[in-house]
Amino acid sequence: GDVGWAGFRSRPDPLTLDRGLAAMARNMRFVRGRAEVRKGIKRLLDGVSVGTAPVVLPFTLPEDVAVSQITRVGTTATVACAVAHGLSAGEQVNLRGAEQAEYNGDKVVLAGGLTSTDFTFAVSGSAVTPATGTIVLTDGVEIRESYSGGIFGACVFSSPDSVVTGSGAEYIALFGADNCYLYRQGESVVTKGYPNGEIIEDDDYLCFIQAFNKLFLFRARDLTGAYARKSCTIAHATGTATVTCSGHGFSSEDRVCIEGANEAAFNIEADVATEEENTFTFAVSHALVAAATGTITVRRVKAPLVWDGGSGNFLRHGGGSHAAGATYSTLRSTGVACYQNNQLFIAATPIKDTVLVSDVLDENTFDPLQASFRANAGSDDYIVALHPFAEGTTLIFGRKSIYRARIVMDYATGTTFDPTSSFLELVTNEVGCRAARTVVTAGSFIYFLSDAGVYRLDTSYTDLKVRGVTLPLSDSVADQFDNISESAVWQSNAVWHDNRYWLAIPTAGLDSPNTLIIWNALTGEWESVDNFSAPMTTLLVSDYADKRRLFGASRSGKLFLLEEREDGDDPADEATPGVVDIDG
């Protein structure tokens, strides 16, 4: 009795399906009740990390040299080789195989202690001496099995104040490991570099947003390894804080975060000025005591990067003490942020339960004492996403709950909350959010990915404005989420386009989103499961041929236009001829 198609439901028994519903729809679209294979994707950019043809230089790899022993005295390590190494002072070599990470990596040969078989290099931390493991030395290029380059994410950018986009035209900003690339149809790609040493790594939690006509790159890390908290003490004299921390491992100009001091002036993110094996210094203002008190810790963080739209590149956002006073804070490191009402909302790392709100039109002034709030404080929950919503409210998506906040600044001070107009209320503790970039607003609905699948919150209720529902929107296709890659689910992302919720998820154990599952609001059903030869690291909507179109950025450095080709998909590899047939 089927005379037209509305969508598919893969979880129920096919014998129980209503008219117009398929048991499975892969790479399909239901247009006016007719089932059609989706249009193909068009590759717009390939390998954006290479602007021109690279220079190819011939080289010969020398053989590895066995290392007999590495010993350490203070910050100097001495390498003894089994044979003559042939090195000179200032030459860079690669060491690998030591069980102590401090001894591995690219090292610069020092002039002191250099003999035909021995050399020295600078080392940080307090690694065991002598080193253990089977250690080898390579004087030349190291061949690696993998490289963490590519495109990590994308957003749109448009500013009438920008010298690059001065017309106010919209560009797609593609964030690579060490550069950002600005793409617009018919124009040359513009490359904006990051500061020296500032890169995106695989384990970074990322957030890309435009705010104040600037482009912000936020990065955060789990509190493990080199980013773990370390106990310390702090002494202060003449504007310089000296931190004592055994084997801290920090280098000059590393951004560090001090926490736990009873004196607010010390609890800042600042750049390391000088460092020795067990101490380092940073500049501090407003400190009124010779030594900080409390249970103090220090950890390495990644500074926010910002591009002002000018002819220059990205810059590290300034840290350190705030000129306004000891209780004020500069812009902190984070992986969760949003922009609303001319203010930045950030969940400062470690992302747990505290949201900081900037002053109006000032991204570098935060007052943690007067302009911050906590959601689900004291619980085992933590903040996953901040999402701007209507009527000046902000949704705080936790891992296990959702809150709604309305923050109104006091007109008299301009820097503190107005308690009569501001509020924080629980929306639901039935569900939480699994991936920050899956939260999407469409009319009166909020879509997001939870542990149970996709939920849709209805904001049309007049009592709570937002309310949870018992069953997820994706209940009828719940089996499609059974194969999701748990370790990479946080990379899932979504957009709203053409009356559809497009959700990219990683499946089959892959570490990047390789599957699109689509909800069609016009039919009120799930429409299709789409597969592509390239992962969709980030979905986004931007201009193309004077229309709003759907794009997909791939980790492999490619940008695709979806729903475009009539004859199939462009292959993920530009070297592959022809097109790829779509398995509908």
Coordinates of C-alpha atoms in Angstrom, one line a residue, residues 45-574:
L45 CA 39.8 22.4 -2.1
D46 CA 42.3 19.6 -1.9
G47 CA 45.3 19.7 0.5
V48 CA 44.7 23.3 1.6
S49 CA 47.8 23.0 3.8
V50 CA 49.9 23.4 0.7
G51 CA 49.5 26.7 -1.1
T52 CA 51.9 26.0 -4.0
A53 CA 53.8 23.0 -5.3
P54 CA 56.3 22.0 -2.6
V55 CA 60.1 22.1 -3.1
V56 CA 61.5 18.6 -3.4
L57 CA 65.0 18.1 -2.0
P58 CA 66.9 14.9 -2.3
F59 CA 68.4 13.5 0.9
T60 CA 70.2 10.4 2.1
L61 CA 69.3 9.1 5.6
P62 CA 72.3 8.2 7.7
E63 CA 72.3 5.0 9.6
D64 CA 71.2 5.0 13.3
V65 CA 73.9 5.2 15.9
A66 CA 73.6 3.1 19.0
V67 CA 73.7 5.1 22.3
S68 CA 75.5 3.5 25.1
Q69 CA 74.3 5.7 27.9
I70 CA 72.5 9.0 28.7
T71 CA 73.2 10.6 32.1
R72 CA 71.8 13.8 33.5
V73 CA 73.3 16.4 35.9
G74 CA 70.8 19.2 36.5
T75 CA 69.5 20.5 33.2
T76 CA 72.3 19.0 31.1
A77 CA 72.2 15.5 29.6
T78 CA 75.4 13.7 28.3
V79 CA 75.1 11.2 25.5
A80 CA 77.8 8.5 25.1
C81 CA 77.7 6.8 21.7
A82 CA 79.1 3.4 20.9
V83 CA 81.0 4.8 17.9
A84 CA 82.1 8.2 16.7
H85 CA 79.0 10.4 16.0
G86 CA 80.5 13.1 13.8
L87 CA 78.3 15.8 15.3
S88 CA 79.1 19.6 15.6
A89 CA 77.9 22.1 18.2
G90 CA 74.5 23.6 17.2
E91 CA 73.5 20.6 15.0
Q92 CA 70.1 19.1 15.6
V93 CA 69.8 15.4 16.1
N94 CA 67.0 13.0 17.1
L95 CA 67.0 10.6 20.0
R96 CA 64.5 7.9 20.5
G97 CA 64.0 4.7 22.5
A98 CA 64.5 6.1 26.0
E99 CA 61.9 5.1 28.5
Q100 CA 62.1 8.6 30.0
A101 CA 60.3 10.9 27.6
E102 CA 62.5 13.9 28.5
Y103 CA 65.4 12.3 26.7
N104 CA 63.6 11.6 23.4
G105 CA 63.0 14.0 20.5
D106 CA 64.9 16.6 18.5
K107 CA 67.9 17.9 20.5
V108 CA 70.5 20.6 19.8
V109 CA 74.1 19.7 20.4
L110 CA 75.8 21.9 23.0
A111 CA 79.4 23.0 22.7
G112 CA 80.3 21.9 26.2
G113 CA 81.3 18.2 26.7
L114 CA 81.6 17.5 22.9
T115 CA 84.0 14.7 22.0
S116 CA 84.2 12.3 19.1
T117 CA 81.8 9.9 20.9
D118 CA 80.0 12.1 23.5
F119 CA 77.9 15.2 23.3
T120 CA 75.5 17.2 25.6
F121 CA 72.1 18.8 25.2
A122 CA 69.7 20.7 27.5
V123 CA 67.0 18.7 29.3
S124 CA 64.1 19.8 31.5
G125 CA 62.5 18.1 34.4
S126 CA 64.0 15.5 36.7
A127 CA 64.2 12.4 34.6
V128 CA 65.8 9.3 36.0
T129 CA 69.6 9.1 35.4
P130 CA 71.0 7.2 33.7
A131 CA 68.3 6.7 31.1
T132 CA 66.9 3.3 30.4
G133 CA 65.8 1.6 27.2
T134 CA 67.3 0.8 23.8
I135 CA 68.3 4.3 22.6
V136 CA 69.4 5.3 19.1
L137 CA 70.6 8.5 17.6
T138 CA 69.7 9.7 14.1
D139 CA 71.6 12.6 12.5
G140 CA 69.1 13.6 9.9
V141 CA 65.4 13.3 8.9
E142 CA 63.3 11.1 11.1
I143 CA 60.7 9.0 9.2
R144 CA 57.4 8.8 11.1
E145 CA 54.4 6.6 10.4
S146 CA 51.8 9.3 11.0
Y147 CA 51.5 13.1 11.1
S148 CA 48.9 15.0 13.0
G149 CA 48.3 17.6 10.4
G150 CA 45.1 18.3 8.4
I151 CA 42.0 20.3 9.1
F152 CA 40.8 20.0 12.7
G153 CA 37.7 22.2 12.4
A154 CA 36.0 25.1 10.7
C155 CA 33.7 28.0 11.1
V156 CA 32.5 31.0 9.1
F157 CA 33.9 34.5 9.4
S158 CA 32.7 37.8 8.1
S159 CA 33.7 41.3 9.2
P160 CA 33.3 44.7 7.5
D161 CA 36.4 45.9 9.5
S162 CA 38.7 43.2 8.1
V163 CA 41.3 44.1 5.5
V164 CA 40.9 40.6 4.1
T165 CA 37.1 40.4 4.1
G166 CA 36.5 44.2 4.1
S167 CA 33.4 43.9 1.9
G168 CA 31.7 41.9 4.7
A169 CA 31.6 38.8 2.5
E170 CA 31.5 35.5 4.4
Y171 CA 34.5 33.2 4.4
I172 CA 35.0 29.7 5.6
A173 CA 37.8 29.5 8.1
L174 CA 39.6 26.1 8.1
F175 CA 41.8 25.5 11.1
G176 CA 44.9 23.4 10.3
A177 CA 47.6 22.3 12.7
D178 CA 49.7 25.5 12.4
N179 CA 47.7 27.7 10.0
C180 CA 44.2 28.9 9.4
Y181 CA 42.9 29.0 5.8
L182 CA 40.2 31.4 4.6
Y183 CA 38.2 30.1 1.6
R184 CA 35.6 31.9 -0.5
Q185 CA 34.3 30.8 -3.9
G186 CA 36.2 32.3 -6.8
E187 CA 39.0 33.8 -4.6
S188 CA 42.5 32.7 -3.7
V189 CA 42.9 30.9 -0.3
V190 CA 44.2 33.3 2.4
T191 CA 46.6 31.7 4.9
K192 CA 46.9 33.1 8.5
G193 CA 49.6 31.5 10.6
Y194 CA 49.7 30.8 14.3
P195 CA 52.5 32.1 16.6
N196 CA 55.7 30.1 16.6
G197 CA 55.2 26.9 18.7
E198 CA 51.4 27.3 18.9
I199 CA 49.8 24.4 17.2
I200 CA 46.7 22.2 17.3
E201 CA 47.2 18.6 18.4
D202 CA 45.1 15.5 18.2
D203 CA 44.0 15.6 21.9
D204 CA 43.0 19.3 22.0
Y205 CA 39.4 20.2 22.8
L206 CA 38.7 22.9 20.3
C207 CA 36.3 25.8 19.9
F208 CA 36.3 28.3 17.0
I209 CA 34.1 31.3 17.1
Q210 CA 33.8 34.9 15.8
A211 CA 33.4 37.5 18.4
F212 CA 33.9 41.3 18.4
N213 CA 34.7 41.0 14.7
K214 CA 37.7 38.8 15.6
L215 CA 38.3 35.1 15.0
F216 CA 39.1 33.1 18.2
L217 CA 40.8 29.7 18.5
F218 CA 40.4 28.1 21.9
R219 CA 42.2 24.9 22.9
A220 CA 42.0 22.9 26.1
R221 CA 43.5 19.6 27.3
D222 CA 42.7 16.9 29.8
L223 CA 44.6 17.3 33.0
T224 CA 47.1 14.5 32.3
G225 CA 50.7 14.1 31.2
A226 CA 52.4 17.4 30.6
Y227 CA 49.2 19.2 31.4
A228 CA 48.6 17.6 34.8
R229 CA 48.4 19.7 38.0
K230 CA 51.6 19.9 40.1
S231 CA 51.9 21.0 43.7
C232 CA 53.9 24.2 44.2
T233 CA 54.7 27.1 46.5
I234 CA 54.9 30.8 45.5
A235 CA 57.1 33.6 46.8
H236 CA 56.6 37.2 45.7
A237 CA 58.8 40.3 45.5
T238 CA 58.8 43.5 43.4
G239 CA 56.2 42.3 40.9
T240 CA 57.8 38.9 40.3
A241 CA 56.4 35.6 41.5
T242 CA 58.8 32.7 42.0
V243 CA 57.2 29.3 41.9
T244 CA 59.0 26.3 43.4
C245 CA 57.8 23.1 41.8
S246 CA 60.1 20.0 41.6
G247 CA 60.8 18.9 38.1
H248 CA 58.1 21.2 36.6
G249 CA 59.3 20.7 33.0
F250 CA 58.0 24.2 31.9
S251 CA 60.0 26.3 29.3
S252 CA 60.2 30.0 28.9
E253 CA 57.0 31.6 27.6
D254 CA 54.9 28.5 28.3
R255 CA 51.4 29.6 29.5
V256 CA 50.7 28.2 33.0
C257 CA 47.6 28.4 35.2
I258 CA 48.0 28.9 39.0
E259 CA 45.1 27.7 41.2
G260 CA 44.3 27.3 44.8
A261 CA 46.0 30.4 46.3
N262 CA 44.1 32.2 49.0
E263 CA 45.2 35.5 47.5
A264 CA 43.3 36.1 44.3
A265 CA 46.2 38.0 42.6
F266 CA 48.1 34.7 42.2
N267 CA 45.3 32.7 40.7
I268 CA 46.0 33.7 37.1
E269 CA 47.1 32.3 33.7
A270 CA 50.6 33.8 32.9
D271 CA 53.6 33.2 30.7
V272 CA 56.8 31.7 32.2
A273 CA 59.4 34.5 32.3
T274 CA 62.5 32.5 33.5
E275 CA 62.9 28.9 34.4
E276 CA 65.3 26.6 36.2
E277 CA 65.1 22.9 37.0
N278 CA 62.8 23.3 40.1
T279 CA 61.7 26.9 39.9
F280 CA 60.3 29.4 37.4
T281 CA 59.1 33.0 37.5
F282 CA 56.2 35.0 36.1
A283 CA 55.1 38.6 36.4
V284 CA 52.3 39.4 38.9
S285 CA 50.6 42.6 40.0
H286 CA 48.4 43.4 43.0
A287 CA 50.0 40.8 45.2
L288 CA 50.2 42.1 48.8
V289 CA 52.0 39.3 50.5
A290 CA 55.5 37.9 50.3
A291 CA 54.4 34.4 49.9
A292 CA 51.1 32.9 48.7
T293 CA 49.1 30.6 51.0
G294 CA 46.8 27.8 50.4
T295 CA 47.0 24.4 48.6
I296 CA 48.5 25.7 45.4
T297 CA 48.9 23.9 42.1
V298 CA 50.3 24.9 38.7
R299 CA 49.6 23.3 35.3
R300 CA 50.4 24.0 31.7
V301 CA 47.6 25.4 29.5
K302 CA 47.2 26.5 25.8
A303 CA 46.8 30.2 25.3
P304 CA 43.8 31.4 23.3
L305 CA 44.8 32.6 19.8
V306 CA 43.1 35.5 18.1
W307 CA 43.1 37.1 14.6
D308 CA 41.8 40.7 14.4
G309 CA 41.0 40.5 10.7
G310 CA 44.0 42.5 9.7
S311 CA 47.0 41.8 7.5
G312 CA 48.9 40.0 10.3
N313 CA 48.6 36.5 11.6
F314 CA 47.0 35.0 14.7
L315 CA 48.4 36.2 18.0
R316 CA 48.5 34.7 21.5
H317 CA 45.9 36.5 23.6
G318 CA 47.6 38.2 26.5
G319 CA 47.5 36.6 29.9
G320 CA 48.8 37.7 33.3
S321 CA 47.4 40.1 35.9
H322 CA 44.5 42.4 35.0
A323 CA 45.1 46.1 35.4
A324 CA 41.6 46.5 36.9
G325 CA 42.4 44.7 40.1
A326 CA 43.3 41.5 41.8
T327 CA 39.8 39.9 41.4
Y328 CA 39.8 40.5 37.7
S329 CA 40.9 38.0 35.1
T330 CA 42.1 38.2 31.5
L331 CA 40.8 35.8 28.8
R332 CA 41.6 32.2 29.9
S333 CA 42.2 29.0 28.1
T334 CA 39.1 26.9 27.4
G335 CA 37.6 24.4 25.0
V336 CA 34.0 25.7 25.6
A337 CA 32.9 29.2 24.7
C338 CA 30.0 31.1 23.1
Y339 CA 29.3 34.7 22.1
Q340 CA 26.1 36.4 23.0
N341 CA 24.9 39.9 23.8
N342 CA 28.4 41.4 23.0
Q343 CA 29.9 39.2 25.7
L344 CA 32.1 36.1 25.7
F345 CA 30.9 33.2 27.9
I346 CA 33.6 30.7 28.7
A347 CA 33.9 27.5 30.8
A348 CA 37.5 28.0 32.0
T349 CA 39.6 24.8 32.1
P350 CA 39.4 22.4 33.8
I351 CA 35.9 22.3 32.4
K352 CA 33.7 21.4 35.4
D353 CA 30.9 23.7 36.6
T354 CA 32.0 27.4 36.4
V355 CA 31.1 29.9 33.6
L356 CA 32.9 33.2 33.4
V357 CA 31.2 36.1 31.6
S358 CA 33.2 39.0 30.0
D359 CA 32.4 42.7 30.3
V360 CA 30.3 44.0 27.4
L361 CA 32.4 44.6 24.3
D362 CA 35.5 43.6 26.1
E363 CA 36.8 40.0 25.6
N364 CA 39.7 40.5 28.0
T365 CA 37.9 41.5 31.2
F366 CA 36.4 38.9 33.4
D367 CA 35.5 39.1 37.1
P368 CA 35.4 35.6 38.6
L369 CA 34.0 37.0 41.9
Q370 CA 31.2 39.2 40.5
A371 CA 30.5 37.9 36.9
S372 CA 30.6 34.1 37.1
F373 CA 28.1 31.4 38.0
R374 CA 28.2 27.7 38.6
A375 CA 25.9 25.0 37.1
N376 CA 25.3 21.8 39.0
A377 CA 28.0 22.8 41.5
G378 CA 29.4 20.0 43.6
S379 CA 28.1 17.1 41.5
D380 CA 30.0 14.7 39.3
D381 CA 28.7 16.5 36.2
Y382 CA 30.7 18.8 34.0
I383 CA 30.1 21.4 31.3
V384 CA 30.2 20.2 27.7
A385 CA 28.8 23.1 25.7
L386 CA 27.5 26.7 26.0
H387 CA 24.8 27.7 23.5
P388 CA 23.3 31.1 23.0
F389 CA 19.5 31.2 22.8
A390 CA 16.5 33.6 22.6
E391 CA 15.5 36.3 25.1
G392 CA 19.1 36.8 26.2
T393 CA 19.4 33.3 27.7
T394 CA 22.3 30.8 27.5
L395 CA 21.9 27.1 27.6
I396 CA 24.5 25.2 29.7
F397 CA 24.8 21.6 28.5
G398 CA 26.4 19.4 31.0
R399 CA 27.3 15.8 30.5
K400 CA 24.3 14.7 32.6
S401 CA 22.1 17.8 32.8
I402 CA 21.0 21.0 31.1
Y403 CA 20.6 24.5 32.7
R404 CA 19.3 27.8 31.4
A405 CA 20.9 31.1 32.5
R406 CA 19.9 34.7 31.8
I407 CA 22.7 37.1 32.6
V408 CA 21.9 40.8 32.7
M409 CA 24.7 43.2 33.7
D410 CA 23.9 45.9 36.2
Y411 CA 23.5 49.2 34.4
A412 CA 25.1 51.2 37.2
T413 CA 28.4 49.2 37.3
G414 CA 28.4 47.5 33.9
T415 CA 30.5 44.8 35.4
T416 CA 28.4 42.8 37.8
F417 CA 25.1 40.8 37.4
D418 CA 21.8 42.4 38.1
P419 CA 20.3 40.0 40.6
T420 CA 16.7 41.1 39.9
S421 CA 16.9 40.1 36.2
S422 CA 19.5 37.3 36.1
F423 CA 18.7 33.7 36.9
L424 CA 20.0 30.1 36.6
E425 CA 17.5 27.2 36.4
L426 CA 17.6 23.5 35.8
V427 CA 16.0 22.4 32.6
T428 CA 16.5 18.7 32.9
N429 CA 18.7 16.2 34.7
E430 CA 17.3 13.3 32.6
V431 CA 19.9 13.7 29.8
G432 CA 23.1 15.5 29.0
C433 CA 25.2 16.2 25.9
R434 CA 27.9 14.0 24.5
A435 CA 29.4 16.4 21.9
A436 CA 29.5 20.2 22.1
R437 CA 29.2 20.7 18.3
T438 CA 26.0 18.7 18.0
V439 CA 23.9 21.4 19.7
V440 CA 21.8 23.2 17.1
T441 CA 18.9 25.7 17.3
A442 CA 16.1 25.4 14.7
G443 CA 13.0 27.6 15.4
S444 CA 11.6 26.6 18.8
F445 CA 13.7 23.4 19.0
I446 CA 17.1 22.6 20.3
Y447 CA 18.7 19.4 18.9
F448 CA 21.7 17.7 20.5
L449 CA 23.4 14.2 20.8
S450 CA 23.0 12.5 24.1
D451 CA 23.9 9.0 25.4
A452 CA 20.6 7.7 24.2
G453 CA 20.8 9.3 20.8
V454 CA 19.4 12.6 19.5
Y455 CA 17.1 14.6 21.7
R456 CA 14.9 17.6 20.7
L457 CA 14.0 20.1 23.4
D458 CA 10.9 22.1 22.8
T459 CA 11.1 25.8 23.8
S460 CA 7.5 26.6 23.0
Y461 CA 6.3 25.8 26.5
T462 CA 5.5 28.9 28.5
D463 CA 6.3 27.5 32.0
L464 CA 9.9 26.4 31.8
K465 CA 10.6 27.6 28.2
V466 CA 12.7 24.4 27.7
R467 CA 11.7 21.0 28.8
G468 CA 13.2 17.5 28.4
V469 CA 11.2 14.6 26.9
T470 CA 11.2 10.9 27.9
L471 CA 12.1 9.3 24.5
P472 CA 14.9 10.6 22.3
L473 CA 13.9 11.9 18.8
S474 CA 16.1 9.1 17.4
D475 CA 14.3 6.2 19.1
S476 CA 13.0 4.8 15.8
V477 CA 16.6 4.6 14.5
A478 CA 18.4 3.8 17.8
D479 CA 20.2 0.9 16.2
Q480 CA 22.1 3.3 14.0
F481 CA 23.9 4.7 17.0
D482 CA 24.9 1.3 18.4
N483 CA 28.0 1.3 16.2
I484 CA 29.3 4.8 17.2
S485 CA 33.0 5.0 18.1
E486 CA 33.0 5.8 21.8
S487 CA 36.5 7.2 21.9
A488 CA 35.8 9.7 19.1
V489 CA 32.1 10.5 19.8
W490 CA 33.1 14.0 21.1
Q491 CA 34.1 14.9 17.5
S492 CA 30.5 14.5 16.3
N493 CA 29.0 17.7 14.9
A494 CA 25.8 19.0 13.3
V495 CA 24.1 21.8 11.5
W496 CA 20.6 22.9 10.5
H497 CA 20.1 23.3 6.7
D498 CA 17.3 23.0 4.2
N499 CA 14.8 22.0 7.0
R500 CA 17.0 19.2 8.1
Y501 CA 19.2 18.3 11.1
W502 CA 22.5 16.9 9.6
L503 CA 24.5 15.0 12.2
A504 CA 28.0 13.6 11.5
I505 CA 29.1 10.8 13.8
P506 CA 32.1 8.4 13.8
T507 CA 31.2 4.8 13.4
A508 CA 32.9 1.4 13.0
G509 CA 35.8 2.3 15.3
L510 CA 37.0 5.2 13.1
D511 CA 38.4 8.3 14.8
S512 CA 36.6 10.9 12.6
P513 CA 32.9 11.5 11.7
N514 CA 32.4 9.2 8.7
T515 CA 28.5 8.9 8.8
L516 CA 25.8 11.4 8.3
I517 CA 22.3 10.7 9.8
I518 CA 19.6 13.2 8.7
W519 CA 16.3 14.2 10.3
N520 CA 13.8 15.8 7.9
A521 CA 11.6 18.3 9.7
L522 CA 9.1 18.5 6.8
T523 CA 8.2 14.8 7.0
G524 CA 8.9 14.5 10.7
E525 CA 11.0 11.3 10.1
W526 CA 14.7 10.3 9.8
E527 CA 15.5 10.5 6.1
S528 CA 18.8 8.8 5.4
V529 CA 22.2 7.5 6.6
D530 CA 24.8 8.9 4.3
N531 CA 28.4 7.5 3.8
F532 CA 31.3 9.3 2.2
S533 CA 34.9 8.3 1.2
A534 CA 36.2 11.2 3.3
P535 CA 35.3 12.0 7.0
M536 CA 33.2 15.1 7.6
T537 CA 35.3 16.6 10.4
T538 CA 33.1 19.7 10.4
L539 CA 29.8 20.5 8.8
L540 CA 29.0 24.1 8.2
V541 CA 26.6 26.4 6.1
S542 CA 28.0 29.2 4.1
D543 CA 27.6 31.1 0.7
Y544 CA 28.1 29.4 -2.6
A545 CA 26.8 30.8 -5.9
D546 CA 24.6 33.3 -4.0
K547 CA 22.9 30.6 -2.0
R548 CA 23.3 29.1 1.5
R549 CA 24.9 25.7 0.9
L550 CA 26.1 22.8 3.1
F551 CA 29.8 22.2 3.3
G552 CA 31.9 19.5 4.8
A553 CA 35.6 20.0 5.9
S554 CA 37.7 16.8 6.1
R555 CA 40.5 16.1 8.5
S556 CA 42.6 15.2 5.4
G557 CA 42.7 18.8 4.3
K558 CA 39.8 18.9 1.9
L559 CA 36.7 21.0 1.6
F560 CA 33.6 19.5 0.0
L561 CA 30.3 21.0 -1.2
L562 CA 27.4 18.6 -0.4
E563 CA 24.3 17.9 -2.5
E564 CA 25.9 19.2 -5.8
R565 CA 26.9 16.6 -8.4
E566 CA 24.4 14.7 -10.5
D567 CA 26.8 11.9 -11.5
G568 CA 28.3 10.8 -8.1
D569 CA 30.8 11.8 -5.5
D570 CA 34.1 13.4 -6.2
P571 CA 36.7 11.0 -4.9
A572 CA 38.5 11.9 -1.6
D573 CA 41.8 11.7 -3.4
E574 CA 42.3 14.2 -6.2

